[in-house]
Short mmCIF file of N, CA and C in Angstrom, two decimals:
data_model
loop_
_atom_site.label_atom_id
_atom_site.label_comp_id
_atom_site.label_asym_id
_atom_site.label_seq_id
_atom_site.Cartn_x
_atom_site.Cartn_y
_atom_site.Cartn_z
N UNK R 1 0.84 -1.19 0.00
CA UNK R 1 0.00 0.00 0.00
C UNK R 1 0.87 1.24 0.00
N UNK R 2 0.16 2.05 -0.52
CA UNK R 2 0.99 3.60 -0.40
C UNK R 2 -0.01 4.40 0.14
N UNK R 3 1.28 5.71 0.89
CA UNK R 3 0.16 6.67 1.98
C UNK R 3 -0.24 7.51 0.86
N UNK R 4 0.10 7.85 -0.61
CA UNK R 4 -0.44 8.99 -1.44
C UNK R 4 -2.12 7.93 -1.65
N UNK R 5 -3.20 9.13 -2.16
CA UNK R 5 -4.49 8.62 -2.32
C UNK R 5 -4.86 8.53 -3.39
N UNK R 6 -5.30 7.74 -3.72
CA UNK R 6 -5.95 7.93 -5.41
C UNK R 6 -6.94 8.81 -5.94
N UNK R 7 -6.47 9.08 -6.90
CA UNK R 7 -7.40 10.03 -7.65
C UNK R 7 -7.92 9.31 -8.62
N UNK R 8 -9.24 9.87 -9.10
CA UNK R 8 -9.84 9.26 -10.24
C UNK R 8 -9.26 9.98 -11.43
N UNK R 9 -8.74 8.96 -12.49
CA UNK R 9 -8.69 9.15 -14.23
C UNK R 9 -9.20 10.33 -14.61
N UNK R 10 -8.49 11.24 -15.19
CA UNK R 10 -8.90 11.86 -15.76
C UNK R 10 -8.36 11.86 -17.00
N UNK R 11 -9.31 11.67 -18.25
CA UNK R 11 -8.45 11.59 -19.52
C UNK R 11 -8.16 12.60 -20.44
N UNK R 12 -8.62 14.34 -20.10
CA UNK R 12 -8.93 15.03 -20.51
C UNK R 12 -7.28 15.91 -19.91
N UNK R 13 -6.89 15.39 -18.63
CA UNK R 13 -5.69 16.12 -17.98
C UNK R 13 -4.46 15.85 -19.01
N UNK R 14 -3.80 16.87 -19.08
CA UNK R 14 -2.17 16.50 -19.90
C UNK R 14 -1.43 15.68 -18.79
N UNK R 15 -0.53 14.67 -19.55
CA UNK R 15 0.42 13.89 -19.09
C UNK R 15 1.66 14.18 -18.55
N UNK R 16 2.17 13.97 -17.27
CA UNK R 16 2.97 14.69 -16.64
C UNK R 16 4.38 14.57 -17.21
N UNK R 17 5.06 15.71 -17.59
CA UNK R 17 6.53 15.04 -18.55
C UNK R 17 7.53 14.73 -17.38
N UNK R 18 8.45 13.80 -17.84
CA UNK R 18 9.10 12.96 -16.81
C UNK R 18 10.44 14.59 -16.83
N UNK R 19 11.28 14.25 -15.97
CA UNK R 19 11.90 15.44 -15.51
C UNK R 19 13.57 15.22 -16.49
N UNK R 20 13.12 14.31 -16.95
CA UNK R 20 14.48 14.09 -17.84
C UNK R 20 14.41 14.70 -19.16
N UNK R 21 13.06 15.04 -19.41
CA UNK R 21 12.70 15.46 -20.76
C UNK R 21 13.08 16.85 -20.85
N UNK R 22 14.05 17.23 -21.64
CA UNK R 22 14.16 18.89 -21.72
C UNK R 22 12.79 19.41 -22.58
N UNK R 23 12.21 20.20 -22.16
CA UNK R 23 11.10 21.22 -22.35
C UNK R 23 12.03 22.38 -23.24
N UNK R 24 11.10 22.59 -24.28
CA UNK R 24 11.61 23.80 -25.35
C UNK R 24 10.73 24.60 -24.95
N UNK R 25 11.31 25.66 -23.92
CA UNK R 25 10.17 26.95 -23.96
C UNK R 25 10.69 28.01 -25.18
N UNK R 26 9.36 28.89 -25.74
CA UNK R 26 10.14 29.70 -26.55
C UNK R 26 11.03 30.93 -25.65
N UNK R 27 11.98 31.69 -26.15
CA UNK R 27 12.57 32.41 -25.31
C UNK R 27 12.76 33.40 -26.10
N UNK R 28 12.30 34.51 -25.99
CA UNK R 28 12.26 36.46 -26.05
C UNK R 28 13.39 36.62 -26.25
N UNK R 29 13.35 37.22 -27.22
CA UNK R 29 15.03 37.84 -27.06
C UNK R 29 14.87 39.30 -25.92
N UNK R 30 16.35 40.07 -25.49
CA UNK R 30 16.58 40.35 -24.43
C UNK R 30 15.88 41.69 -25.03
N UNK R 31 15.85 42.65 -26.49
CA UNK R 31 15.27 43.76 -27.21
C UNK R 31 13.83 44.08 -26.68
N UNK R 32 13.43 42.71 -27.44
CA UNK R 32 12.02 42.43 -27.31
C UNK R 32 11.29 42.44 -25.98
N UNK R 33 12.01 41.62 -25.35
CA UNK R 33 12.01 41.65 -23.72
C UNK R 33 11.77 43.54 -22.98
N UNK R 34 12.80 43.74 -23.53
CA UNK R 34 12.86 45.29 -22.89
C UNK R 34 11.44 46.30 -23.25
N UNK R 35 11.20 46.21 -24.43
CA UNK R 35 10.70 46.78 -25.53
C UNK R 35 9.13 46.74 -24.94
N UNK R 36 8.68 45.33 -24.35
CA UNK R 36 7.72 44.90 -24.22
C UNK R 36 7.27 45.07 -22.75
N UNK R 37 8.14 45.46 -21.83
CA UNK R 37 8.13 45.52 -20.48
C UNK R 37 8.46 47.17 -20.35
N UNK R 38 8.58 48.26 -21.31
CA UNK R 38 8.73 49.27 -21.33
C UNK R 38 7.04 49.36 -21.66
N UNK R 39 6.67 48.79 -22.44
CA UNK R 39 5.31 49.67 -23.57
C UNK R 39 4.41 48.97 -21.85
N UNK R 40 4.30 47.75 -21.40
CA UNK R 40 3.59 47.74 -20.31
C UNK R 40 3.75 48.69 -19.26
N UNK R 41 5.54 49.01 -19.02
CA UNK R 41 5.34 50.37 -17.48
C UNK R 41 4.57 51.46 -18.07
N UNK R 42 4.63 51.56 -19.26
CA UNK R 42 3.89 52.86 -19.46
C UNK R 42 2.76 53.00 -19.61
N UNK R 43 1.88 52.15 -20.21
CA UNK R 43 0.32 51.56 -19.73
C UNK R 43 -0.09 51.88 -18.48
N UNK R 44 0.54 51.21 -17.57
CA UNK R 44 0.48 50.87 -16.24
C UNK R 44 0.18 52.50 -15.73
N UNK R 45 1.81 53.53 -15.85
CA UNK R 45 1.58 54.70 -15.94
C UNK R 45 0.81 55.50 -15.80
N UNK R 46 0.42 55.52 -17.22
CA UNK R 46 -0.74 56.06 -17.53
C UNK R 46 -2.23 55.97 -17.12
N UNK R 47 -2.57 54.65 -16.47
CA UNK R 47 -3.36 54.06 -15.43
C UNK R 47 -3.21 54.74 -14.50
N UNK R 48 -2.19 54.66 -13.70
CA UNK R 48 -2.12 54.94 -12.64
C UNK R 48 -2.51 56.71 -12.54
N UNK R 49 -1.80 57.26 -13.46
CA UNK R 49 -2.04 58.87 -13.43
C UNK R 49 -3.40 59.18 -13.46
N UNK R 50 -3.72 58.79 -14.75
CA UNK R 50 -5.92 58.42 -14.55
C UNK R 50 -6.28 58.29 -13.22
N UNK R 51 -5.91 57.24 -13.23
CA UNK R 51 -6.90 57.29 -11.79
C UNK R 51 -6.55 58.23 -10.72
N UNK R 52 -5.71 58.54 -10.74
CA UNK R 52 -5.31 59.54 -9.23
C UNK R 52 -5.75 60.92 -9.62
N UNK R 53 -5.32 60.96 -11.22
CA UNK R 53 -6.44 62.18 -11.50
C UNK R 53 -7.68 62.54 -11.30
N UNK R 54 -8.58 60.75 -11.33
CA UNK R 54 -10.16 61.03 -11.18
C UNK R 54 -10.54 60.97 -9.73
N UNK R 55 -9.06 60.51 -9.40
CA UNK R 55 -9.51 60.48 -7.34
C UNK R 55 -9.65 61.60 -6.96
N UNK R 56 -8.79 62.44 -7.39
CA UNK R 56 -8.63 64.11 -6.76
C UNK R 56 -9.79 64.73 -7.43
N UNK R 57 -10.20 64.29 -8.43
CA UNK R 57 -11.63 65.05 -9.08
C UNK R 57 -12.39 64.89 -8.14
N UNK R 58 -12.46 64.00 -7.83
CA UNK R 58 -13.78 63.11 -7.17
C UNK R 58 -14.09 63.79 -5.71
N UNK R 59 -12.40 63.58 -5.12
CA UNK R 59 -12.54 64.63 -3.92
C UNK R 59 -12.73 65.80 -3.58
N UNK R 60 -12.27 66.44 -4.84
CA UNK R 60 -12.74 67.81 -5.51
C UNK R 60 -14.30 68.00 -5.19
N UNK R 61 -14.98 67.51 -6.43
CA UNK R 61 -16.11 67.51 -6.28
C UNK R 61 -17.36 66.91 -5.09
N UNK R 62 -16.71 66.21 -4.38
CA UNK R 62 -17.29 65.65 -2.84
C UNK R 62 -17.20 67.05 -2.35
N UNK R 63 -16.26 67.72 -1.87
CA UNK R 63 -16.11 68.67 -1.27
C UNK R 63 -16.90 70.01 -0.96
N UNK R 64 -16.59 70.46 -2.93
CA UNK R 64 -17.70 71.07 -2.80
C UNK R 64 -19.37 71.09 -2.82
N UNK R 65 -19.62 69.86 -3.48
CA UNK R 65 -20.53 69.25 -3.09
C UNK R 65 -21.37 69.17 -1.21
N UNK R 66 -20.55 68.70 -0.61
CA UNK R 66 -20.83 69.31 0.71
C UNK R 66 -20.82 70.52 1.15
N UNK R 67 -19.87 71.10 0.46
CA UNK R 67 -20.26 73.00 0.74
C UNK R 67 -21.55 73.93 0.66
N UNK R 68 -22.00 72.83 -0.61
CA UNK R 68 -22.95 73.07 -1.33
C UNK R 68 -24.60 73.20 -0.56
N UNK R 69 -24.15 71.86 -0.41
CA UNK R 69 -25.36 71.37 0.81
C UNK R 69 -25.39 71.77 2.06
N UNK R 70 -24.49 71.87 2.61
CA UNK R 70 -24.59 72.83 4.02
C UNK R 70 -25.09 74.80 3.95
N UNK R 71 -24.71 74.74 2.53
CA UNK R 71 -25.25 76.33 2.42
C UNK R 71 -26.80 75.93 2.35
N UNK R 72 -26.92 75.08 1.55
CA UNK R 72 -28.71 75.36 1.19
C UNK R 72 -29.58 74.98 2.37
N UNK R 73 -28.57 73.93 3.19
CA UNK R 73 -29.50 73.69 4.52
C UNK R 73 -29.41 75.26 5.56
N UNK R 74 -28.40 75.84 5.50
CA UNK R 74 -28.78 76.91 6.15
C UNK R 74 -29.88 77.66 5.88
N UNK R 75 -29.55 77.91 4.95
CA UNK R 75 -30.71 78.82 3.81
C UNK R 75 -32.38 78.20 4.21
N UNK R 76 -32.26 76.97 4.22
CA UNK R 76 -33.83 76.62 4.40
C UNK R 76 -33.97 76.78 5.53
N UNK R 77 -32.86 76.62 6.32
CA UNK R 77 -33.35 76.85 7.91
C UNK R 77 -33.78 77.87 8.61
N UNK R 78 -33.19 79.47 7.66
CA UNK R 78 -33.28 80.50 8.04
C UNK R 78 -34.85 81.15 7.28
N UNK R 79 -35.17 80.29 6.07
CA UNK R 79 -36.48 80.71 5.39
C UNK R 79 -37.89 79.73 6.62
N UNK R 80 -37.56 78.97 6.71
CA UNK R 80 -38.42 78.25 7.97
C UNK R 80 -38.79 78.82 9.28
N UNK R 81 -37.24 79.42 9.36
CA UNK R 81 -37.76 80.14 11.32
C UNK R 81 -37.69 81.59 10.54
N UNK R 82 -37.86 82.25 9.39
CA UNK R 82 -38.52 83.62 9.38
C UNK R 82 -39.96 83.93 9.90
N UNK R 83 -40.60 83.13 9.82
CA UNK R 83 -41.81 83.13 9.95
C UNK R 83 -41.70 83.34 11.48
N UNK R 84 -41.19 82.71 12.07
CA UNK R 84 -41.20 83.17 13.53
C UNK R 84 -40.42 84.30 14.06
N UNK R 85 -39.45 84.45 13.60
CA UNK R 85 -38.53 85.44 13.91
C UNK R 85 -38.92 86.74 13.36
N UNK R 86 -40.03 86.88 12.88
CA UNK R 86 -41.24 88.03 12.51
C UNK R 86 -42.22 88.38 13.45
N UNK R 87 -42.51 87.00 13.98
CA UNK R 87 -43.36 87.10 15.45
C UNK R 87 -42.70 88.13 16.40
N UNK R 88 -41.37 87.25 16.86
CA UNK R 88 -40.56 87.72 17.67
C UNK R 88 -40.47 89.27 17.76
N UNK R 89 -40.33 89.43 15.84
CA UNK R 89 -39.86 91.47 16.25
C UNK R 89 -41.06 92.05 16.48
N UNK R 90 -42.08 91.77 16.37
CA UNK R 90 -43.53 92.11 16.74
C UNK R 90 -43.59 92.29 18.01
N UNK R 91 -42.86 91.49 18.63
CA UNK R 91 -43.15 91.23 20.05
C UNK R 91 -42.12 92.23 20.70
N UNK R 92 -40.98 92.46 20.35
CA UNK R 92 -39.94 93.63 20.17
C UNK R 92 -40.62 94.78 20.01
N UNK R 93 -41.45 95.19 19.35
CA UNK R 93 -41.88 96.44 19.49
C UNK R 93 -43.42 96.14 20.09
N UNK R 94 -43.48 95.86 20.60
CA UNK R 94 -44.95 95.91 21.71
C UNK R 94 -44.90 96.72 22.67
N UNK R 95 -45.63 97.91 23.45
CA UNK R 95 -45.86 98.58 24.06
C UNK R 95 -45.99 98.35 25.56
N UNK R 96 -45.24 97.84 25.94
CA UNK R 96 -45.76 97.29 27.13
C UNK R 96 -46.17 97.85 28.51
N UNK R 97 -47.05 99.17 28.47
CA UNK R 97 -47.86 99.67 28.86
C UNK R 97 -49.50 99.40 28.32
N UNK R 98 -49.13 99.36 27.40
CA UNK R 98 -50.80 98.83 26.92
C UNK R 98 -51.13 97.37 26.92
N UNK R 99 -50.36 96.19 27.29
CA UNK R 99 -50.25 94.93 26.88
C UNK R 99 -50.21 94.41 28.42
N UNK R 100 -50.83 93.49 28.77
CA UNK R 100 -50.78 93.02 30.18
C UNK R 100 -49.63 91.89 29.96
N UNK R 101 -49.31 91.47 31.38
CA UNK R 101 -48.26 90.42 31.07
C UNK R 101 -48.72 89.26 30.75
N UNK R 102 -49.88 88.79 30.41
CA UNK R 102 -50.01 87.17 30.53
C UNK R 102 -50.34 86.95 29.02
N UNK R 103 -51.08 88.43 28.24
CA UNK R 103 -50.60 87.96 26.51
C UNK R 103 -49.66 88.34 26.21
N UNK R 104 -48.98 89.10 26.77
CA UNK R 104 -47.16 89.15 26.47
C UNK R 104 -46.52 87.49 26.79
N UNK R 105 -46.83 86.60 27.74
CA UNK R 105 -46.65 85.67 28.01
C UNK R 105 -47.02 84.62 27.09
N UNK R 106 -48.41 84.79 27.26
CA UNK R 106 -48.68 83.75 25.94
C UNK R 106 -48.24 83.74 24.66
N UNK R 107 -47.95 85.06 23.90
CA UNK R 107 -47.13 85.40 22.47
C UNK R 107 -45.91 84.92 22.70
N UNK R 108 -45.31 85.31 23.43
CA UNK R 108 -43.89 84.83 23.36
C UNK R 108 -43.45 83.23 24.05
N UNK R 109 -44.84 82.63 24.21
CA UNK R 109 -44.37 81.21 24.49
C UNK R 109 -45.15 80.31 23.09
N UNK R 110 -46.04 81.43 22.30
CA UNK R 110 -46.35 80.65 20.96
C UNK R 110 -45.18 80.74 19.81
N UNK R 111 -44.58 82.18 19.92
CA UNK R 111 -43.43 82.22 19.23
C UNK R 111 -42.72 81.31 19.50
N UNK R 112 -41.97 80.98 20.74
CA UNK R 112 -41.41 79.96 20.95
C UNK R 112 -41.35 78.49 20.51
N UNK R 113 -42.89 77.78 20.97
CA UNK R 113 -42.91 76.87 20.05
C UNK R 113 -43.00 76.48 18.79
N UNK R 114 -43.53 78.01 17.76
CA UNK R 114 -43.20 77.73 16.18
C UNK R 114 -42.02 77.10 16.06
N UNK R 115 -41.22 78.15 16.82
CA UNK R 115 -39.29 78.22 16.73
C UNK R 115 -39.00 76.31 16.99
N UNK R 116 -39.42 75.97 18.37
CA UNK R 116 -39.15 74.31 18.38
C UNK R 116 -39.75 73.89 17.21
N UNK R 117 -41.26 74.28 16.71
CA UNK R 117 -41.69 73.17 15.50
C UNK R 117 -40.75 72.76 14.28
N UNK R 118 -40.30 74.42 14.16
CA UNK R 118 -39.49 74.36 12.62
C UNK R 118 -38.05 73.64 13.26
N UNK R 119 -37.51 74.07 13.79
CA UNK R 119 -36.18 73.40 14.06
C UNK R 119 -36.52 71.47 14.16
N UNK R 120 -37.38 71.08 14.80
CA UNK R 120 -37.62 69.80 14.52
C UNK R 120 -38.51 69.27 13.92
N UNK R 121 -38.61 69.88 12.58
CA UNK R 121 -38.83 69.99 11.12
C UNK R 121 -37.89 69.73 10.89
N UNK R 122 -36.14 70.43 10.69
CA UNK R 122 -35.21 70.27 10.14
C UNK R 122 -34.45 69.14 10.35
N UNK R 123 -34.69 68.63 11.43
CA UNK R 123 -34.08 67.89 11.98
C UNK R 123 -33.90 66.05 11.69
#
């Protein structure tokens, strides 16, 4: 018996050449060789520059892209609480000799909660 295991036949596998057999590989000349391993670094190259070019685009454009979006979220945030912050100057110029304190109280605790609504609106 032997400890290697058998494998099943395969008749489709190439036949293993015995190690005595010299093998003719073809062989490049050393020109060609060069010639051919030059035109690939520069492929490669040129790959490589591409892409680092479209990376920095990319980050480029992420960037401002987020700039972008943080302006317009301000912007909506500040068109949302106008509406209240109109209340507010109303309430800024109120007379408060003619105005008792408890609708001075109540206005400025409805202003208030517009102000919470819209902010967690945005949110």
């Amino acid at each position: 018996m032997t400890d290697k295991k058998q494998q099943p036949f395969d008749a489709d596998a190439p036949e293993p050449i015995a190690s005595s057999d010299p093998v003719a590989l073809p062989v490049e000349p050393p020109d060609q060789a060069i010639a051919r391993l030059e035109g690939e670094r520069e492929q490669l190259k040129d790959r490589y520059l591409r892409l680092a070019a479209e990376y920095e685009n990319y980050k480029k454009r992420t960037t401002k892209e987020r700039a972008e979006a943080w302006v317009r979220a301000q912007a909506e945030l500040v068109t949302r609480l106008a509406d209240a912050l109109d209340d507010l100057s109303r309430f800024a110029h109120v007379d408060p000799a003619s105005t008792d304190a408890q609708t001075l109280h109540e206005g400025v605790d409805l202003v208030e909660r517009k102000m919470w609504k819209e902010l967690a609106r945005s949110a």
